[in-house]
């Protein structure tokens, strides 16, 4: 079964792929029936094709994503604090996010819920 | 309806009551049917009496609990990074935790899931 270090590694690959502008690499971290709820409370993107489309919309190689603290792993679930850094003509903005993920025994993401809202956005 | 600032205030009261060794003040933040899963994957403590008993077991006025980053609020759900600081004869230990909570429209906690495991424990 996947262990805590393998789950932490998924978060590392996830943030690296986002920052590198590689949506297909992000989707490859998901199980076939994986789903995304981003932000929490919005309609879910269910299944690997919907996941891939979502990342093709939001990953652009300009915004960066970085962990801001340790990944907390509990069995096949985990949560980690992170921030998106968005360079822009009006100055750089940050979004504080916590991603909560579940995993299958192959270490693939089965769900991702992103905790943030407009009031999580602030100047860098 | 409860707003994001009111939800953030619950996290502030929650960590302050823990650090002050006030388990009843922690339980008072919960709805009558609120429940705790701490750590994620362990059996739930369901209902306000079970919640109160849980905090009487774990809150001792010696350990402190502090937020380590902003509370991410999304509607009636929120997540925040925090750590427990445990002074001890063998030195101070820290536990990195992310608490994920849901709220009712009165701003009472309806569920709390704490993401951590033994490998989240490290020297201060």
Coordinates of C-alpha atoms in Angstrom, one line a residue:
Chain A
X1 CA 0.0 0.0 0.0
X2 CA 1.1 3.6 -0.7
X3 CA 2.8 5.1 2.3
X4 CA 3.0 8.6 3.7
X5 CA 6.2 9.5 1.9
X6 CA 4.7 8.4 -1.4
X7 CA 1.7 10.7 -0.7
X8 CA 4.0 13.6 0.1
X9 CA 5.7 13.0 -3.2
X10 CA 2.4 13.4 -5.0
X11 CA 2.0 16.9 -3.5
X12 CA 5.6 17.7 -4.6
X13 CA 4.9 16.6 -8.2
X14 CA 1.5 18.3 -8.2
X15 CA 2.9 21.7 -7.2
X16 CA 5.9 21.3 -9.6
X17 CA 3.7 20.4 -12.5
X18 CA 1.4 23.3 -11.9
X19 CA 4.4 25.8 -11.7
X20 CA 5.9 24.3 -14.8
X21 CA 2.6 24.7 -16.8
X22 CA 2.1 20.9 -17.3
X23 CA -1.6 20.2 -17.0
X24 CA -1.3 16.7 -18.4
X25 CA 1.3 15.8 -15.7
X26 CA -1.2 17.0 -13.1
X27 CA -4.0 14.9 -14.5
X28 CA -1.6 11.9 -14.6
X29 CA -1.5 12.0 -10.8
X30 CA -5.3 11.2 -10.7
X31 CA -7.2 7.9 -10.7
X32 CA -9.5 7.3 -13.6
X33 CA -12.5 8.1 -11.5
X34 CA -10.8 11.0 -9.6
X35 CA -12.6 14.3 -9.1
X36 CA -11.9 17.9 -8.2
X37 CA -13.9 20.4 -6.1
X38 CA -12.1 23.7 -6.5
X39 CA -13.0 25.8 -4.7
X40 CA -14.9 23.8 -2.0
X41 CA -18.6 24.4 -2.7
X42 CA -18.4 24.6 -6.4
X43 CA -19.5 21.9 -8.9
X44 CA -17.2 18.9 -9.1
X45 CA -15.2 17.9 -12.1
X46 CA -15.6 14.2 -12.1
X47 CA -13.5 11.7 -14.0
X48 CA -10.1 11.9 -15.6
X49 CA -11.2 13.7 -18.7
X50 CA -12.9 16.4 -16.7
X51 CA -9.8 16.6 -14.5
X52 CA -7.6 17.1 -17.5
X53 CA -9.9 19.8 -19.0
X54 CA -9.9 21.6 -15.6
X55 CA -6.1 21.8 -15.4
X56 CA -5.8 22.8 -19.1
X57 CA -8.0 25.8 -18.1
X58 CA -6.2 26.9 -14.9
X59 CA -2.6 25.9 -15.5
X60 CA -0.8 28.5 -17.7
X61 CA 2.9 28.3 -16.9
X62 CA 2.7 31.9 -15.4
X63 CA 1.1 31.2 -12.1
X64 CA 3.2 29.2 -9.6
X65 CA 2.0 26.9 -6.8
X66 CA 4.1 26.2 -3.7
X67 CA 3.7 24.4 -0.5
X68 CA 3.8 26.7 2.6
X69 CA 4.1 24.0 5.2
X70 CA 4.3 20.2 5.7
X71 CA 1.9 17.8 4.1
X72 CA -0.3 16.2 6.9
X73 CA -0.9 12.6 5.9
X74 CA -3.5 10.4 7.7
X75 CA -3.8 7.0 6.1
X76 CA -5.0 7.5 2.5
X77 CA -6.0 11.1 3.1
X78 CA -3.8 14.2 3.3
X79 CA -4.0 18.0 3.6
X80 CA -1.4 20.6 2.8
X81 CA -1.2 24.4 3.0
X82 CA -0.1 26.1 -0.3
X83 CA -0.3 29.3 -2.2
X84 CA -0.7 30.3 -5.8
X85 CA 1.5 33.2 -6.9
X86 CA 0.0 35.2 -9.7
X87 CA 2.2 37.7 -11.4
X88 CA 0.2 40.5 -13.1
X89 CA 0.5 44.0 -14.5
X90 CA -1.1 45.4 -11.3
X91 CA 1.4 43.6 -9.1
X92 CA 1.7 40.0 -7.9
X93 CA -1.2 38.4 -6.1
X94 CA -1.2 35.4 -3.8
X95 CA -4.1 33.0 -3.0
X96 CA -3.8 31.0 0.2
X97 CA -5.2 27.5 -0.3
X98 CA -5.4 24.2 1.6
X99 CA -5.8 21.2 -0.7
X100 CA -7.4 18.1 0.9
X101 CA -6.8 14.9 -1.1
X102 CA -7.8 11.2 -0.9
X103 CA -5.7 8.5 -2.5
X104 CA -6.2 4.9 -3.7
X105 CA -3.8 2.1 -2.8
X106 CA -1.8 2.8 -6.0
X107 CA -1.1 6.3 -4.7
X108 CA -3.3 8.0 -7.3
X109 CA -5.5 11.0 -6.3
X110 CA -9.2 9.9 -6.0
X111 CA -10.4 13.4 -4.9
X112 CA -9.1 16.9 -4.4
X113 CA -11.0 19.6 -2.5
X114 CA -9.4 23.1 -2.5
X115 CA -10.2 25.3 0.4
X116 CA -10.1 29.0 -0.6
X117 CA -12.4 31.9 -1.6
X118 CA -12.0 35.4 -3.0
X119 CA -11.0 36.6 0.5
X120 CA -8.0 34.3 0.4
X121 CA -6.5 36.5 -2.4
X122 CA -4.1 39.2 -1.3
X123 CA -1.1 41.2 -2.6
X124 CA 2.2 39.3 -2.4
Chain B
X1 CA -25.8 33.6 7.8
X2 CA -22.4 33.2 9.4
X3 CA -19.7 34.9 7.4
X4 CA -16.0 34.2 6.8
X5 CA -14.8 36.5 9.6
X6 CA -17.1 34.8 12.1
X7 CA -15.7 31.4 11.0
X8 CA -12.2 32.7 11.4
X9 CA -13.1 33.9 14.9
X10 CA -14.2 30.3 15.8
X11 CA -10.7 29.1 15.0
X12 CA -9.2 31.8 17.1
X13 CA -11.4 30.9 20.1
X14 CA -10.7 27.2 19.5
X15 CA -6.9 27.5 19.7
X16 CA -7.1 30.0 22.6
X17 CA -9.4 27.7 24.6
X18 CA -7.1 24.7 24.0
X19 CA -4.0 26.6 25.1
X20 CA -5.8 27.9 28.2
X21 CA -6.9 24.4 29.2
X22 CA -10.6 25.1 28.8
X23 CA -12.3 22.0 27.3
X24 CA -15.8 23.2 28.0
X25 CA -15.1 26.4 26.1
X26 CA -14.0 24.2 23.1
X27 CA -17.1 22.0 23.3
X28 CA -19.3 25.2 23.4
X29 CA -18.1 26.0 19.9
X30 CA -19.9 22.9 18.6
X31 CA -23.4 22.2 17.5
X32 CA -25.5 19.7 19.5
X33 CA -24.9 17.1 16.8
X34 CA -21.3 18.1 16.1
X35 CA -18.7 15.4 15.7
X36 CA -14.9 15.0 15.8
X37 CA -12.6 12.7 13.8
X38 CA -9.1 13.2 15.3
X39 CA -6.9 12.0 13.7
X40 CA -8.6 11.4 10.3
X41 CA -9.3 7.7 10.0
X42 CA -10.0 7.1 13.7
X43 CA -13.5 6.5 15.2
X44 CA -15.7 9.6 15.4
X45 CA -16.8 11.2 18.6
X46 CA -20.4 12.0 17.8
X47 CA -22.7 14.5 19.6
X48 CA -21.9 17.3 22.1
X49 CA -21.4 15.0 25.1
X50 CA -18.8 12.9 23.2
X51 CA -17.2 16.1 22.0
X52 CA -17.0 17.4 25.6
X53 CA -15.5 14.1 26.9
X54 CA -12.9 14.1 24.1
X55 CA -11.7 17.6 25.0
X56 CA -11.6 16.8 28.7
X57 CA -9.2 13.9 27.8
X58 CA -6.9 15.9 25.4
X59 CA -6.9 19.4 26.8
X60 CA -4.7 19.8 29.8
X61 CA -3.5 23.4 30.0
X62 CA 0.1 22.3 29.3
X63 CA 0.0 21.7 25.6
X64 CA -0.6 24.8 23.5
X65 CA -2.3 25.0 20.1
X66 CA -1.5 27.8 17.6
X67 CA -2.4 28.7 14.0
X68 CA 0.5 28.6 11.6
X69 CA -1.2 30.3 8.7
X70 CA -4.4 31.8 7.5
X71 CA -7.8 30.1 7.9
X72 CA -9.1 29.2 4.4
X73 CA -12.9 29.6 4.4
X74 CA -15.1 28.3 1.6
X75 CA -18.8 28.9 2.4
X76 CA -19.6 26.9 5.5
X77 CA -16.4 24.9 5.4
X78 CA -12.9 25.9 6.4
X79 CA -9.4 24.5 6.9
X80 CA -6.4 25.9 8.8
X81 CA -2.9 24.8 9.5
X82 CA -1.9 24.7 13.1
X83 CA 0.5 23.0 15.5
X84 CA 0.3 21.6 19.0
X85 CA 3.3 22.4 21.2
X86 CA 3.9 19.8 23.9
X87 CA 6.5 20.7 26.6
X88 CA 8.0 17.6 28.1
X89 CA 10.9 16.3 30.2
X90 CA 12.6 15.0 27.0
X91 CA 12.2 18.4 25.3
X92 CA 9.4 20.2 23.5
X93 CA 7.6 18.3 20.7
X94 CA 5.4 19.8 18.0
X95 CA 2.6 18.1 16.0
X96 CA 1.7 19.7 12.6
X97 CA -2.0 19.5 12.1
X98 CA -4.6 20.7 9.6
X99 CA -8.1 21.0 11.0
X100 CA -11.0 20.9 8.5
X101 CA -14.3 22.0 9.9
X102 CA -17.9 22.5 8.8
X103 CA -20.3 24.9 10.3
X104 CA -24.0 25.5 10.6
X105 CA -25.7 28.8 9.9
X106 CA -25.4 29.8 13.6
X107 CA -21.6 29.5 13.2
X108 CA -21.4 26.4 15.4
X109 CA -19.0 23.6 14.4
X110 CA -20.9 20.6 12.9
X111 CA -17.7 18.5 12.2
X112 CA -14.0 18.7 12.8
X113 CA -11.5 16.4 11.0
X114 CA -7.9 16.7 12.2
X115 CA -5.3 15.7 9.6
X116 CA -2.1 14.4 11.3
X117 CA -0.4 11.1 12.2
X118 CA 2.6 10.0 14.3
X119 CA 5.0 11.2 11.5
X120 CA 3.6 14.7 12.0
X121 CA 5.3 14.8 15.4
X122 CA 8.8 16.3 15.6
X123 CA 11.1 18.2 18.1
X124 CA 10.4 21.9 18.4

